[in-house]
Amino acid sequence: PNAAQFPADVQALQAQGKKVLISIGGANGPVQLLTATDVTNFVSSMLSIITTHGFDGLDIDLEGSSLGIDPGDQDFQNPTSPKVVNFIAAVTQLLGMLPADFMLTAAPETATLQGAVSAYAGVWGAYLPVIHALRNQLDWVQVQHYNTGPMVDRNGQLQSPATADFHVAMADMLMTGFFVPAAGAFFPPLDPSQVVIGLPASPLAAGTGFTPAPIVHAALDHLYLGLSAGSNYPLGNSNGYEHFRGLMTWSINWDLHAASSFSQSHRSYLDSVNLATDTQTVLTGSGGSVHFSLRAGVAHAGRAYFLVPTLSGTSPGTWLPGNRNFPINLDGVSDWPFRPATSGFFGGFAG
């Protein structure tokens, strides 16, 4: 689209209830912030782009020479490498100028994050201090499980790409945490809701890493449900992670090129596991009625749920613990699950 049409396209997607993020970096777009002036210019230019086009969030996809761990920099909790320190400062400044519900995601390559188990120098582990510093601001981390060689897991075992154990091990490392030998310190776990597996949409979408749907679903069975029939990796939580965030793909265009085989197969699986409705957005005028089906999914079998009525409107929404905004204005009835005096009757309620 041309520059004049682009904001309207963003708004059209937002009207469908979708979030639109701008992604920076990539294999051919390194982002290097070497000086304080670079930080200032980055913040200024990104703020202008975001506000002009109305983006809902920022995805940081730093690859190649964008980040690097300099000699002598061994503590991911207190980094000294200029590229790392300056980027953290820039993102922190930028977020401070944007609404609280502005989204932040990251798409590291395996070597730059989980690779810190093997080495912490150059690009190896270079994303680790960024993720650690921004962990409270990140909505999710979607590690690229493609274009990667074998990786060492948190138990010191080598895992081969495009296998169920590889996907499980790389995701579990982030949800369990892992020891970083060079730093002599433990990288604390992220919340399962912050962890996403990134996959190629088709064999043509990446050099390596394409994984057939049955193998992906075996990995997800293990991660979500703790079922190890298709994966032998010992999870940090043997029961699985019911709030694991899901999948990312590179890319929607490659998926369309492959007749939407990625989105169709995985959408069906995810709907069978998670709470799902056949209507993503429900709209009605005053006095109207709506009809939709709601399915709990196998990950929630046996749990009690409440359908909570609300007032109309999504703004300003309702703030939940953890600085998360539930984009519905709650009425007196729907407020009950969040009241300390009554929350015990609504076990597992998460909005």
PDB file of C-alpha atoms in Angstrom, residues 164 217-219 221-223 225-233:
ATOM      1  CA  ALA A 164       9.301 -32.605  18.966  1.00  0.00           C
ATOM      2  CA  HIS A 217       1.196 -31.240  17.816  1.00  0.00           C
ATOM      3  CA  ALA A 218       3.141 -33.917  19.688  1.00  0.00           C
ATOM      4  CA  ALA A 219       5.366 -31.150  21.049  1.00  0.00           C
ATOM      5  CA  ASP A 221       0.669 -32.033  23.683  1.00  0.00           C
ATOM      6  CA  HIS A 222       3.746 -32.264  25.877  1.00  0.00           C
ATOM      7  CA  LEU A 223       3.971 -28.527  26.553  1.00  0.00           C
ATOM      8  CA  LEU A 225      -0.837 -31.180  28.721  1.00  0.00           C
ATOM      9  CA  GLY A 226       2.297 -32.934  29.935  1.00  0.00           C
ATOM     10  CA  LEU A 227       1.634 -35.850  27.543  1.00  0.00           C
ATOM     11  CA  SER A 228       4.984 -37.291  26.529  1.00  0.00           C
ATOM     12  CA  ALA A 229       3.947 -39.864  23.915  1.00  0.00           C
ATOM     13  CA  GLY A 230       5.644 -37.890  21.143  1.00  0.00           C
ATOM     14  CA  SER A 231       8.445 -36.281  23.154  1.00  0.00           C
ATOM     15  CA  ASN A 232      10.917 -37.722  25.642  1.00  0.00           C
ATOM     16  CA  TYR A 233      12.195 -34.426  27.003  1.00  0.00           C
TER      17      TYR A 233
END
